[in-house]
Amino acid sequence: MQRRYVSLAAAGIATTMTLTLTGCGSSGDDGDVTLKLVAADYGDSRSNGSQHYWDRLGRAFEKKNPGIKIDVEVHPWTDVDKKVADMVEAGDAPDLAQIGAYADYAADHKLYSADELLSIPTQADFTPSLAEAGEYERIQYGMPFGASTRRLFYNKKLFAEAGITTPPKSWDDITHDAELLKAHGVKMPFALPLGREETQAETLMWMLSGGGGYTDSIGKYTIDSPENIKTFQWLQKDLVGKGLTGTDPAELNRADAFQGFADGEVGMLNGHPTLMKQAAAKGIDYGTVELPGTNGKAKATMGVADWMMAFKQHGHRRQIGKFLDFVYSEKNVLRFSGDYGLLPVTQSASQAMLADRRYAKLHGFLKQLDNAEFYPADKTSWPLVSKTIKAKVAGAVGPRGNPEGVLTDIQNTADTADNTAE
């Protein structure tokens, strides 16, 4: 299956950042230029918000490049994509946007391609799987900015109390361990968040662990494939049907599942690196393993990426490229990733992280990145398909659900959206 890519925004990892040109304050390429960036906020409080990162980075860049000013707006993830869309619609696109998706803007010919902006060493340093994920019609327009993969988290204390000595490696192990946890009184043996917050992410993780996915090797949607149908039949019968999720998955959002794990009420769940900090803050002794599959570890894990893009409207290609070369230096990529618990998007920063014991808990996530599979974010039909998955897929695992019928319904919507986009 061809690798496809996900936005961290959709995964709930990030907040919002904004780089934008300041209208009348900007001048031509021959004079001083102010670049406006609109960006997402990855912080979990005012004290560690992304505005601090961009302000430091902007000052350092301006010191080395006195003719270029950087004006940064940072917005929460709930607002940032709409903020950029509104600016574009109003005819005043930002120079740079660091948001969740790029394909629509690329399809409308509004973006510079990466090779129009970046030096050869900078572009060549992107992790290959992420560079490929940023392509629209085989040209890279989306430059990866933050990345993540998924692993199964388990509560070591609850496992020990239930007599479980090793973490699960297969679906049978998940069922067996969840039954032991339930018998020991664990409120939520396996948290299955299929609420609308991040349904499309949990869905893809399970599809991959069952040997399926959202698309095939040529990018055609395969939502109702035999593998995916079998996956949701198993979830319905062997996890939800046996009362091992503790609550109706349709009513459980990712944030609530993570909080339950941090509160010691969840035995297992699929999670991303930010859960480590949340769990550690509550004193939870946890472990992580690769996602279990039908008969051993899953063929792949889900990957997530957020995107940097540069709009052509106001020009300034040379200045934007110079700033992005600075943004993607090894030092700056590693610092951002370390500050916010994300994975570096460049090979040089990834190697530096793997060599640094301070980031040891991220190493397992990072080693999975090159073979991870992502949302089909290069398809302009994906936003509608994602919305449909959020609205309908939880119905496949309920007591009266029909997995094949639900997935076929979503497939029909995806096919129509794909044909319309073409």
Coordinates of C-alpha atoms in Angstrom, one line a residue:
M1 CA 0.0 0.0 0.0
Q2 CA 1.2 3.5 -0.8
R3 CA 2.1 5.6 2.1
R4 CA -0.2 8.4 2.9
Y5 CA 0.0 11.2 5.4
V6 CA -1.8 12.8 8.3
S7 CA -2.0 16.1 9.8
L8 CA -1.1 16.5 13.5
A9 CA -3.9 19.0 13.6
A10 CA -6.3 16.2 12.9
A11 CA -4.5 14.0 15.4
G12 CA -5.0 16.7 18.1
I13 CA -1.3 17.2 18.8
A14 CA -1.0 20.8 17.8
T15 CA -2.3 24.2 18.2
T16 CA -1.9 27.0 15.7
M17 CA 0.8 29.3 14.3
T18 CA 0.5 32.1 11.7
L19 CA 3.1 33.8 9.5
T20 CA 1.6 36.5 7.2
L21 CA 2.7 39.5 5.2
T22 CA 1.6 42.8 6.7
G23 CA -0.3 44.3 3.8
C24 CA 0.9 47.9 3.3
G25 CA 3.9 47.3 5.5
S26 CA 5.6 45.1 2.9
S27 CA 7.7 46.2 0.1
G28 CA 9.2 44.8 -3.1
D29 CA 12.1 42.4 -3.3
D30 CA 14.5 45.3 -3.8
G31 CA 13.8 46.9 -0.3
D32 CA 13.0 45.8 3.2
V33 CA 10.5 43.0 3.3
T34 CA 8.1 41.9 6.1
L35 CA 7.0 38.3 5.9
K36 CA 3.9 37.3 7.6
L37 CA 3.6 33.8 9.0
V38 CA 0.4 32.3 10.4
A39 CA 1.1 29.3 12.6
A40 CA -0.5 26.8 14.9
D41 CA 0.1 26.7 18.7
Y42 CA 1.7 23.5 20.0
G43 CA 1.9 24.6 23.6
D44 CA -0.4 23.5 26.4
S45 CA -0.3 26.7 28.3
R46 CA 0.5 30.4 27.8
S47 CA 4.0 29.9 29.2
N48 CA 5.1 27.4 26.6
G49 CA 3.0 28.6 23.6
S50 CA 4.5 28.5 20.2
Q51 CA 4.5 32.3 20.0
H52 CA 7.6 32.2 22.2
Y53 CA 9.4 29.8 19.8
W54 CA 8.6 31.9 16.8
D55 CA 9.5 35.2 18.5
R56 CA 13.0 33.8 19.4
L57 CA 13.5 32.3 16.0
G58 CA 12.4 35.5 14.2
R59 CA 14.7 37.7 16.3
A60 CA 17.7 35.3 15.5
F61 CA 16.9 35.4 11.8
E62 CA 16.4 39.1 11.6
K63 CA 19.8 39.7 13.3
K64 CA 21.5 37.7 10.5
N65 CA 19.2 39.2 7.8
P66 CA 18.6 42.8 8.5
G67 CA 16.5 43.4 5.4
I68 CA 13.9 40.8 6.3
K69 CA 11.4 41.2 9.1
I70 CA 9.2 38.3 10.4
D71 CA 5.7 39.0 11.7
V72 CA 4.2 35.9 13.3
E73 CA 0.6 35.3 14.4
V74 CA 0.0 32.1 16.4
H75 CA -3.5 30.7 16.7
P76 CA -5.0 27.6 18.3
W77 CA -5.6 24.6 16.1
T78 CA -9.3 25.1 16.3
D79 CA -8.9 28.4 14.5
V80 CA -5.8 28.5 12.4
D81 CA -6.9 26.7 9.3
K82 CA -10.0 28.9 9.0
K83 CA -7.9 31.9 9.7
V84 CA -5.7 31.2 6.7
A85 CA -8.6 30.3 4.5
D86 CA -10.3 33.6 5.3
M87 CA -7.2 35.5 4.5
V88 CA -6.8 33.7 1.2
E89 CA -10.5 34.3 0.3
A90 CA -10.2 38.0 1.2
G91 CA -7.3 38.3 -1.3
D92 CA -4.6 38.8 1.3
A93 CA -2.9 35.4 1.7
P94 CA 0.0 35.1 4.2
D95 CA 3.4 34.7 2.9
L96 CA 3.7 31.5 5.0
A97 CA 1.2 29.3 6.8
Q98 CA 2.0 26.4 9.1
I99 CA -1.3 24.5 9.3
G100 CA -2.9 21.1 8.8
A101 CA -3.4 20.8 5.0
Y102 CA -1.9 22.1 1.8
A103 CA -3.6 20.2 -1.1
D104 CA -6.5 22.6 -1.8
Y105 CA -4.1 25.5 -2.1
A106 CA -1.7 23.5 -4.3
A107 CA -4.6 22.5 -6.5
D108 CA -5.6 26.1 -6.9
H109 CA -2.0 27.0 -7.9
K110 CA -1.6 29.4 -5.0
L111 CA 1.7 27.9 -3.6
Y112 CA 5.3 27.9 -4.4
S113 CA 6.8 24.5 -4.8
A114 CA 9.5 23.4 -2.4
D115 CA 12.2 23.5 -5.0
E116 CA 11.3 27.1 -5.9
L117 CA 12.1 28.1 -2.3
L118 CA 14.6 25.8 -0.5
S119 CA 18.3 25.2 -1.1
I120 CA 19.2 21.8 -2.3
P121 CA 20.7 20.6 1.0
T122 CA 17.6 21.8 2.9
Q123 CA 15.1 20.0 0.6
A124 CA 17.2 16.9 0.5
D125 CA 17.3 16.7 4.3
F126 CA 13.6 16.1 4.8
T127 CA 12.7 12.6 5.9
P128 CA 11.8 10.9 2.6
S129 CA 8.4 9.6 3.7
L130 CA 7.4 13.1 4.8
A131 CA 8.7 14.8 1.7
E132 CA 6.6 12.3 -0.4
A133 CA 3.6 13.1 1.8
G134 CA 3.9 16.8 0.9
E135 CA 3.5 16.1 -2.8
Y136 CA 0.5 17.1 -4.9
E137 CA 0.6 15.6 -8.4
R138 CA 4.2 14.6 -7.8
I139 CA 5.4 18.1 -6.9
Q140 CA 6.2 19.0 -3.3
Y141 CA 4.3 21.9 -2.1
G142 CA 3.8 20.9 1.6
M143 CA 6.9 21.1 3.7
P144 CA 6.6 18.9 6.8
F145 CA 6.9 20.9 10.0
G146 CA 6.0 18.6 12.9
A147 CA 5.6 14.8 12.9
S148 CA 4.4 12.0 15.1
T149 CA 3.7 8.3 15.0
R150 CA 1.4 6.1 17.2
R151 CA 2.1 3.3 19.6
L152 CA 0.1 1.3 22.1
F153 CA 0.4 2.7 25.7
Y154 CA -0.3 0.4 28.7
N155 CA -0.4 1.0 32.4
K156 CA 2.3 -1.1 34.0
K157 CA 0.7 -1.0 37.5
L158 CA -2.7 -2.1 36.3
F159 CA -1.1 -4.8 34.2
A160 CA 0.9 -6.1 37.2
E161 CA -2.1 -6.1 39.5
A162 CA -4.1 -8.1 36.9
G163 CA -1.3 -10.6 36.6
I164 CA -0.2 -9.6 33.1
T165 CA 3.5 -9.9 32.6
T166 CA 4.0 -8.8 29.0
P167 CA 2.4 -6.2 26.8
P168 CA 0.1 -7.3 23.9
K169 CA 1.6 -8.3 20.6
S170 CA -1.6 -9.3 18.7
W171 CA -5.3 -8.8 18.8
D172 CA -5.8 -12.0 20.7
D173 CA -3.5 -10.6 23.3
I174 CA -5.5 -7.4 23.5
T175 CA -8.7 -9.3 24.1
H176 CA -7.1 -11.6 26.7
D177 CA -5.4 -8.7 28.6
A178 CA -8.5 -6.6 28.5
E179 CA -10.6 -9.4 30.0
L180 CA -8.1 -9.7 32.8
L181 CA -8.1 -6.0 33.4
K182 CA -11.9 -5.9 33.4
A183 CA -12.0 -8.8 35.9
H184 CA -9.7 -6.9 38.2
G185 CA -12.0 -3.9 38.2
V186 CA -10.3 -1.6 35.7
K187 CA -12.9 1.0 34.5
M188 CA -11.8 1.1 30.9
P189 CA -9.6 -1.9 29.9
F190 CA -9.1 -0.6 26.4
A191 CA -10.0 2.9 25.5
L192 CA -11.4 3.1 21.9
P193 CA -12.1 6.8 21.1
L194 CA -14.4 6.9 18.1
G195 CA -16.0 10.2 19.2
R196 CA -15.9 12.9 16.6
E197 CA -12.7 14.6 17.9
E198 CA -10.3 12.3 16.1
T199 CA -12.2 9.4 14.7
Q200 CA -10.3 9.4 11.5
A201 CA -7.0 8.7 13.3
E202 CA -8.3 5.8 15.5
T203 CA -9.9 4.3 12.4
L204 CA -6.7 4.4 10.4
M205 CA -4.7 2.8 13.2
W206 CA -7.1 -0.1 13.4
M207 CA -7.3 -0.5 9.6
L208 CA -3.5 -0.6 9.4
S209 CA -3.2 -3.2 12.2
G210 CA -5.7 -5.3 10.3
G211 CA -3.7 -5.2 7.0
G212 CA -5.8 -2.5 5.4
G213 CA -5.9 1.3 5.1
Y214 CA -7.7 4.2 3.5
T215 CA -6.1 3.9 0.0
D216 CA -4.3 1.5 -2.3
S217 CA -1.0 1.8 -4.0
I218 CA -2.4 4.2 -6.7
G219 CA -4.3 6.4 -4.3
K220 CA -7.8 4.9 -4.7
Y221 CA -10.0 4.8 -1.6
T222 CA -10.3 1.2 -0.2
I223 CA -12.4 2.0 2.9
D224 CA -14.7 -1.0 2.4
S225 CA -11.9 -3.5 1.6
P226 CA -12.3 -7.0 3.0
E227 CA -9.4 -6.3 5.4
N228 CA -11.1 -3.2 6.8
I229 CA -14.5 -4.9 7.1
K230 CA -12.9 -7.8 9.1
T231 CA -11.2 -5.3 11.4
F232 CA -14.4 -3.6 12.3
Q233 CA -16.2 -6.9 12.7
W234 CA -13.5 -7.9 15.2
L235 CA -13.8 -4.6 17.1
Q236 CA -17.6 -5.0 17.3
K237 CA -17.5 -8.6 18.4
D238 CA -14.3 -9.1 20.4
L239 CA -13.7 -5.7 22.0
V240 CA -16.9 -3.6 22.2
G241 CA -19.3 -6.6 22.3
K242 CA -17.4 -8.1 25.3
G243 CA -17.7 -4.9 27.2
L244 CA -13.9 -4.3 27.2
T245 CA -14.0 -0.6 26.2
G246 CA -15.8 0.5 29.4
T247 CA -18.0 3.0 27.5
D248 CA -19.7 3.6 24.1
P249 CA -16.8 4.4 21.7
A250 CA -19.0 6.8 19.9
E251 CA -19.2 9.0 23.0
L252 CA -15.4 8.9 23.8
N253 CA -13.1 11.5 22.4
R254 CA -9.3 11.3 22.3
A255 CA -8.8 14.0 24.9
D256 CA -11.0 12.2 27.4
A257 CA -9.3 8.8 26.7
F258 CA -5.9 10.4 27.3
Q259 CA -7.2 12.0 30.5
G260 CA -8.5 8.6 31.6
F261 CA -5.1 7.1 31.1
A262 CA -3.4 9.8 33.0
D263 CA -5.9 9.3 35.8
G264 CA -5.1 5.6 36.0
E265 CA -8.5 4.5 34.8
V266 CA -7.5 3.1 31.4
G267 CA -5.4 -0.1 30.9
M268 CA -4.5 0.3 27.2
L269 CA -5.0 2.7 24.3
N270 CA -3.4 3.9 21.1
G271 CA -1.5 7.1 21.7
H272 CA 1.0 9.7 20.4
P273 CA 4.0 11.2 22.2
T274 CA 2.2 14.0 23.9
L275 CA 0.5 11.4 26.1
M276 CA 3.9 10.6 27.7
K277 CA 4.1 14.0 29.3
Q278 CA 0.4 14.0 30.4
A279 CA 0.8 10.5 32.0
A280 CA 4.1 11.3 33.6
A281 CA 2.7 14.5 35.2
K282 CA 0.2 12.3 37.0
G283 CA 2.8 9.7 38.1
I284 CA 1.6 7.0 35.8
D285 CA 4.1 4.2 35.2
Y286 CA 3.5 3.3 31.5
G287 CA 5.1 1.4 28.7
T288 CA 4.7 1.6 24.9
V289 CA 4.9 -1.0 22.2
E290 CA 4.3 -1.1 18.4
L291 CA 0.6 -1.4 17.5
P292 CA -0.5 -5.1 17.7
G293 CA -1.9 -6.7 14.6
T294 CA -4.0 -9.7 13.7
N295 CA -1.1 -12.2 14.3
G296 CA 1.7 -10.1 15.6
K297 CA 2.7 -6.5 15.3
A298 CA 0.8 -4.4 12.8
K299 CA 2.3 -4.0 9.3
A300 CA 2.7 -0.2 9.9
T301 CA 1.7 2.5 12.3
M302 CA -0.1 5.7 11.6
G303 CA 2.0 8.8 11.0
V304 CA 1.0 12.4 11.4
A305 CA 2.4 15.5 9.8
D306 CA 1.6 19.2 9.8
W307 CA 2.7 21.4 7.0
M308 CA 4.5 24.6 6.1
M309 CA 3.5 26.3 2.9
A310 CA 4.4 29.5 1.1
F311 CA 1.8 31.5 -0.9
K312 CA 2.8 33.2 -4.2
Q313 CA 0.4 36.1 -4.0
H314 CA 2.8 38.8 -2.5
G315 CA 6.0 37.4 -4.1
H316 CA 9.1 37.5 -2.0
R317 CA 10.2 34.1 -3.1
R318 CA 13.9 34.7 -2.3
Q319 CA 13.2 36.0 1.2
I320 CA 10.8 33.2 2.0
G321 CA 13.3 30.7 0.9
K322 CA 16.1 32.2 3.0
F323 CA 13.8 32.2 6.1
L324 CA 12.8 28.6 5.5
D325 CA 16.4 27.4 5.1
F326 CA 16.9 29.0 8.6
V327 CA 13.8 27.4 10.0
Y328 CA 14.8 23.9 8.8
S329 CA 18.4 24.0 10.2
E330 CA 19.2 21.0 12.3
K331 CA 19.4 23.1 15.5
N332 CA 16.0 24.7 15.0
V333 CA 14.2 21.6 14.0
L334 CA 15.6 19.7 17.0
R335 CA 14.8 22.5 19.4
F336 CA 11.1 22.7 18.2
S337 CA 10.7 18.9 18.3
G338 CA 12.2 18.7 21.8
D339 CA 10.2 21.6 23.2
Y340 CA 6.8 20.1 22.0
G341 CA 7.4 16.4 22.1
L342 CA 7.2 15.9 18.4
L343 CA 9.4 14.0 15.9
P344 CA 12.0 15.9 13.7
V345 CA 11.0 16.2 10.1
T346 CA 14.6 16.2 8.8
Q347 CA 17.2 13.4 8.7
S348 CA 19.9 15.5 10.4
A349 CA 17.7 16.4 13.4
S350 CA 16.4 12.8 13.6
Q351 CA 19.9 11.4 13.9
A352 CA 20.7 14.0 16.5
M353 CA 17.7 13.1 18.5
L354 CA 18.5 9.3 18.3
A355 CA 22.0 10.1 19.5
D356 CA 20.7 12.0 22.6
R357 CA 19.6 10.1 25.6
R358 CA 17.4 13.0 26.7
Y359 CA 15.0 12.0 24.0
A360 CA 15.1 8.2 24.8
K361 CA 11.3 7.9 25.2
L362 CA 10.8 9.4 21.7
H363 CA 13.2 7.0 20.1
G364 CA 10.6 4.2 19.6
F365 CA 8.2 6.6 17.9
L366 CA 11.0 8.1 15.7
K367 CA 12.2 4.7 14.5
Q368 CA 8.7 4.0 13.1
L369 CA 8.5 7.3 11.1
D370 CA 10.1 6.2 7.9
N371 CA 7.6 3.4 7.3
A372 CA 4.5 5.0 8.8
E373 CA 1.4 5.5 6.7
F374 CA -0.6 8.7 6.7
Y375 CA -4.0 10.2 5.9
P376 CA -4.4 10.8 2.1
A377 CA -3.8 14.5 2.7
D378 CA -2.7 15.0 -0.9
K379 CA -6.3 14.3 -2.1
T380 CA -8.6 17.4 -2.2
S381 CA -11.5 15.0 -1.4
W382 CA -10.0 14.0 1.9
P383 CA -11.6 16.8 4.1
L384 CA -15.1 15.6 3.1
V385 CA -14.1 11.9 3.5
S386 CA -12.6 12.6 7.0
K387 CA -15.8 14.5 8.0
T388 CA -17.9 11.5 6.9
I389 CA -15.8 9.0 8.8
K390 CA -16.1 11.1 12.0
A391 CA -19.9 11.2 11.6
K392 CA -20.5 7.5 10.7
V393 CA -17.8 5.0 11.5
A394 CA -18.6 4.6 15.2
G395 CA -21.9 3.1 14.1
A396 CA -20.0 0.1 12.8
V397 CA -19.0 -1.2 16.2
G398 CA -22.3 -0.7 18.2
P399 CA -24.4 -3.7 19.2
R400 CA -26.7 -3.2 16.2
G401 CA -24.0 -1.9 13.9
N402 CA -23.3 -3.3 10.4
P403 CA -19.6 -2.9 9.7
E404 CA -19.8 -3.8 6.1
G405 CA -22.8 -1.5 5.5
V406 CA -21.2 1.4 7.3
L407 CA -17.9 1.1 5.5
T408 CA -19.6 0.7 2.1
D409 CA -21.6 3.9 2.8
I410 CA -18.5 5.8 3.6
Q411 CA -16.8 4.3 0.5
N412 CA -19.6 5.5 -1.8
T413 CA -19.2 9.1 -0.4
A414 CA -15.4 8.9 -0.9
D415 CA -15.8 7.7 -4.5
T416 CA -18.2 10.5 -5.3
A417 CA -16.0 13.1 -3.7
D418 CA -12.9 11.7 -5.5
N419 CA -14.7 11.7 -8.9
T420 CA -15.9 15.3 -8.3
A421 CA -12.4 16.5 -7.4
E422 CA -11.0 15.1 -10.6

